[in-house]
């Protein structure tokens, strides 16, 4: 191999961000496209310095007529590199339910996690780039989101049973991975679905990003990726602060809760002390009122995540946040699943 500035950059990134440890077992997701081929080649080249045990996993969604040939192409590459190959293929009965990008992504992570568990891999590694990060930021911004959605595609995140998803290429653009593949004569498998404009992400990639690059900022992908990186650190800090505040809000006054319920004639369906992991729940409004609005909303969102079947939306968060300053006995209409929140003095009670 030839040690290039790109090798040095990825080596420094892995070390400085503590993405991997030495001698870890890494399961690399390889689609056959330029990003994943760039990823596996870089990891293979760095393997002697880190002592990793590498494996290649390919997910066949069966969306294209050539998907089986695509899988065989990746398997052939794995054999050339003399590393284990694992294939996950969508079952016929699953095809109808996996036609959206989100459903396919969820299936893919489940399949990769199952392979990692079965074969004792510590990490699942994907080839997401700064370009993907920029596209995700724009996609979530257009749909409507807070800072959490804008900072999506983080360097590391937990999946299942101590298996971690890692994205080492988040500082590289798609243009850089293309040049690397050309210089190393890597055989790229072109995925025709990447050109299909019925998918929103493809329209962002094929139409919106080029427009922004031409008319606003030639380095728009890197600029947006840097914004996501800044937001990631801020979101992490705010989430920790909100978690600490939530614990205070939910634990404050436990010893006086029985007395409070008698004074306020709380329904017998609201036994105290209550558990923070299931209904009923109680939140101390007096403490919440002293917190900044940003932390109030995050605490409320964390609470709703415990009790709603799906992720809470903006309207649901605002509806419950409004009770922090609402008059006594104010209450919400039912949330999905039937939970209702009501003001009782200094407390917000949430019951099923």
Coordinates of N, CA, C and O in Angstrom, one line a residue, residues 154-224:
X154 N -24.0 10.7 13.9 CA -22.9 11.0 14.8 C -21.8 10.0 14.6 O -21.9 9.0 13.9
X155 N -20.6 10.3 15.2 CA -19.5 9.4 15.0 C -19.7 8.0 15.6 O -19.2 7.0 14.9
X156 N -20.3 7.9 16.7 CA -20.6 6.7 17.4 C -21.9 6.7 18.0 O -22.4 7.7 18.5
X157 N -22.6 5.5 18.0 CA -23.8 5.4 18.8 C -24.1 3.9 19.1 O -23.7 3.0 18.3
X158 N -24.7 3.7 20.2 CA -24.9 2.3 20.6 C -26.0 1.7 19.9 O -27.0 2.4 19.5
X159 N -25.9 0.4 19.6 CA -27.0 -0.3 18.9 C -27.6 -1.3 19.9 O -28.6 -1.0 20.6
X160 N -27.1 -2.5 20.0 CA -27.7 -3.5 20.9 C -26.5 -4.3 21.6 O -25.4 -4.5 21.0
X161 N -26.7 -4.7 22.8 CA -25.8 -5.6 23.5 C -24.3 -5.2 23.4 O -23.5 -6.0 22.9
X162 N -24.0 -3.9 23.7 CA -22.7 -3.4 23.7 C -22.0 -3.4 22.3 O -20.8 -3.3 22.1
X163 N -22.9 -3.5 21.2 CA -22.4 -3.3 19.9 C -22.5 -1.9 19.5 O -23.6 -1.3 19.7
X164 N -21.5 -1.3 18.9 CA -21.5 0.2 18.6 C -21.4 0.4 17.1 O -20.7 -0.3 16.4
X165 N -22.2 1.3 16.6 CA -22.2 1.7 15.3 C -21.2 2.9 15.1 O -21.3 3.9 15.9
X166 N -20.2 2.8 14.2 CA -19.1 3.8 14.1 C -19.1 4.2 12.6 O -19.2 3.5 11.7
X167 N -18.9 5.6 12.5 CA -18.8 6.2 11.1 C -17.5 7.0 11.0 O -17.4 8.1 11.3
X168 N -16.4 6.3 10.6 CA -15.1 7.0 10.6 C -14.9 8.0 9.5 O -13.9 8.8 9.5
X169 N -15.8 8.1 8.5 CA -15.5 8.9 7.3 C -16.3 10.2 7.3 O -16.4 10.9 6.3
X170 N -16.7 10.7 8.5 CA -17.6 11.8 8.5 C -16.9 13.1 8.2 O -17.6 14.2 8.0
X171 N -15.6 13.1 8.0 CA -14.9 14.3 7.6 C -14.5 14.3 6.1 O -13.9 15.2 5.6
X172 N -14.9 13.2 5.4 CA -14.6 13.1 4.0 C -15.8 13.4 3.2 O -16.9 13.0 3.6
X173 N -15.7 14.1 2.1 CA -16.8 14.3 1.2 C -16.9 13.1 0.2 O -15.9 12.4 0.0
X174 N -18.0 13.0 -0.5 CA -18.2 12.0 -1.5 C -17.2 12.2 -2.7 O -16.8 11.2 -3.3
X175 N -16.9 13.4 -2.9 CA -15.9 13.6 -4.0 C -14.5 13.0 -3.6 O -13.8 12.5 -4.5
X176 N -14.2 13.1 -2.3 CA -12.9 12.5 -1.9 C -12.9 11.0 -1.9 O -11.9 10.4 -2.3
X177 N -14.0 10.4 -1.6 CA -14.0 8.9 -1.6 C -14.0 8.5 -3.1 O -13.4 7.4 -3.4
X178 N -14.5 9.2 -4.0 CA -14.5 8.9 -5.4 C -13.1 8.9 -5.9 O -12.6 8.0 -6.6
X179 N -12.3 10.0 -5.6 CA -10.9 10.1 -6.0 C -10.1 8.9 -5.5 O -9.3 8.3 -6.2
X180 N -10.3 8.6 -4.2 CA -9.6 7.5 -3.6 C -9.9 6.2 -4.3 O -8.9 5.4 -4.5
X181 N -11.1 5.9 -4.6 CA -11.4 4.7 -5.3 C -10.8 4.6 -6.7 O -10.3 3.6 -7.1
X182 N -10.7 5.8 -7.4 CA -10.1 5.8 -8.7 C -8.6 5.6 -8.6 O -8.0 4.8 -9.3
X183 N -8.0 6.2 -7.6 CA -6.5 6.1 -7.4 C -6.1 4.6 -7.0 O -5.0 4.2 -7.4
X184 N -7.0 4.0 -6.3 CA -6.7 2.6 -5.9 C -7.4 1.5 -6.8 O -7.4 0.4 -6.5
X185 N -8.0 2.0 -7.9 CA -8.6 1.1 -8.9 C -9.6 0.1 -8.3 O -9.6 -1.1 -8.5
X186 N -10.4 0.7 -7.4 CA -11.4 -0.1 -6.7 C -12.7 -0.2 -7.6 O -13.1 0.7 -8.2
X187 N -13.2 -1.4 -7.7 CA -14.3 -1.7 -8.7 C -15.6 -1.3 -8.0 O -16.2 -2.1 -7.2
X188 N -16.1 -0.2 -8.4 CA -17.4 0.4 -7.8 C -18.6 -0.2 -8.5 O -18.6 -0.3 -9.7
X189 N -19.6 -0.7 -7.7 CA -20.8 -1.1 -8.2 C -21.8 0.0 -8.1 O -22.2 0.5 -7.1
X190 N -22.3 0.5 -9.3 CA -23.2 1.6 -9.4 C -24.6 1.2 -9.1 O -25.1 0.3 -9.7
X191 N -25.2 1.8 -8.0 CA -26.5 1.5 -7.6 C -27.5 2.4 -8.3 O -27.5 3.6 -8.1
X192 N -28.3 1.8 -9.2 CA -29.2 2.6 -10.0 C -30.3 3.3 -9.2 O -30.8 4.4 -9.6
X193 N -30.6 2.8 -8.0 CA -31.6 3.5 -7.1 C -31.1 4.8 -6.6 O -31.9 5.7 -6.2
X194 N -29.8 5.0 -6.7 CA -29.2 6.3 -6.2 C -29.6 7.5 -7.2 O -29.5 8.6 -6.8
X195 N -30.1 7.1 -8.4 CA -30.5 8.1 -9.4 C -32.0 8.3 -9.4 O -32.5 9.2 -10.1
X196 N -32.7 7.5 -8.6 CA -34.2 7.6 -8.6 C -34.7 8.8 -7.8 O -34.5 8.8 -6.6
X197 N -35.2 9.8 -8.5 CA -35.6 11.0 -7.8 C -36.9 10.9 -7.0 O -37.4 11.9 -6.5
X198 N -37.5 9.7 -7.0 CA -38.7 9.5 -6.1 C -38.3 9.5 -4.7 O -39.2 9.7 -3.8
X199 N -37.0 9.3 -4.4 CA -36.5 9.3 -3.0 C -36.1 10.7 -2.7 O -35.3 11.3 -3.4
X200 N -36.5 11.3 -1.6 CA -36.2 12.7 -1.2 C -34.7 12.9 -1.1 O -34.2 13.9 -1.5
X201 N -34.0 11.9 -0.5 CA -32.6 12.1 -0.3 C -31.8 12.2 -1.7 O -30.8 12.9 -1.8
X202 N -32.3 11.5 -2.7 CA -31.7 11.6 -4.0 C -31.9 12.9 -4.6 O -31.1 13.5 -5.3
X203 N -33.1 13.5 -4.4 CA -33.4 14.9 -4.9 C -32.5 15.9 -4.2 O -32.0 16.8 -4.9
X204 N -32.3 15.7 -2.9 CA -31.4 16.6 -2.2 C -29.9 16.5 -2.8 O -29.2 17.4 -3.0
X205 N -29.5 15.2 -3.0 CA -28.2 14.9 -3.5 C -28.0 15.4 -5.0 O -27.0 16.0 -5.3
X206 N -29.0 15.1 -5.8 CA -28.8 15.4 -7.2 C -29.2 16.8 -7.7 O -28.7 17.3 -8.7
X207 N -30.1 17.4 -6.9 CA -30.6 18.7 -7.3 C -30.3 19.9 -6.3 O -29.8 20.9 -6.7
X208 N -30.6 19.7 -5.0 CA -30.5 20.8 -4.1 C -29.0 21.1 -3.7 O -28.6 22.2 -3.8
X209 N -28.2 20.0 -3.4 CA -26.8 20.3 -3.1 C -26.1 20.9 -4.2 O -25.3 21.9 -4.0
X210 N -26.2 20.4 -5.5 CA -25.5 21.1 -6.6 C -25.9 22.6 -6.8 O -25.1 23.4 -7.1
X211 N -27.2 22.9 -6.5 CA -27.7 24.2 -6.6 C -27.1 25.1 -5.6 O -26.6 26.2 -5.8
X212 N -27.0 24.6 -4.3 CA -26.4 25.4 -3.2 C -24.9 25.5 -3.5 O -24.4 26.6 -3.2
X213 N -24.3 24.5 -4.0 CA -22.9 24.6 -4.3 C -22.6 25.6 -5.3 O -21.6 26.4 -5.2
X214 N -23.4 25.7 -6.4 CA -23.2 26.7 -7.5 C -23.5 28.1 -7.1 O -22.8 29.0 -7.4
X215 N -24.6 28.3 -6.3 CA -25.1 29.6 -6.1 C -24.8 30.2 -4.8 O -25.0 31.4 -4.6
X216 N -24.4 29.4 -3.8 CA -24.2 29.9 -2.4 C -22.9 29.6 -1.8 O -22.2 30.5 -1.3
X217 N -22.4 28.4 -1.9 CA -21.1 28.0 -1.2 C -20.6 26.8 -1.9 O -21.1 25.7 -1.8
X218 N -19.4 26.9 -2.6 CA -18.8 25.8 -3.3 C -18.4 24.6 -2.3 O -18.3 23.5 -2.7
X219 N -18.3 25.0 -1.0 CA -17.9 24.0 0.0 C -19.2 23.7 0.9 O -19.0 23.5 2.1
X220 N -20.3 23.7 0.4 CA -21.6 23.7 1.2 C -21.6 22.4 2.0 O -22.1 22.3 3.1
X221 N -21.2 21.2 1.4 CA -21.3 20.0 2.1 C -20.4 20.0 3.4 O -20.9 19.6 4.5
X222 N -19.2 20.5 3.2 CA -18.3 20.6 4.4 C -18.9 21.5 5.4 O -18.8 21.3 6.7
X223 N -19.4 22.7 5.0 CA -19.9 23.7 5.9 C -21.1 23.1 6.7 O -21.2 23.3 7.9
X224 N -22.0 22.4 6.0 CA -23.2 21.8 6.7 C -22.7 20.7 7.6 O -23.3 20.5 8.7

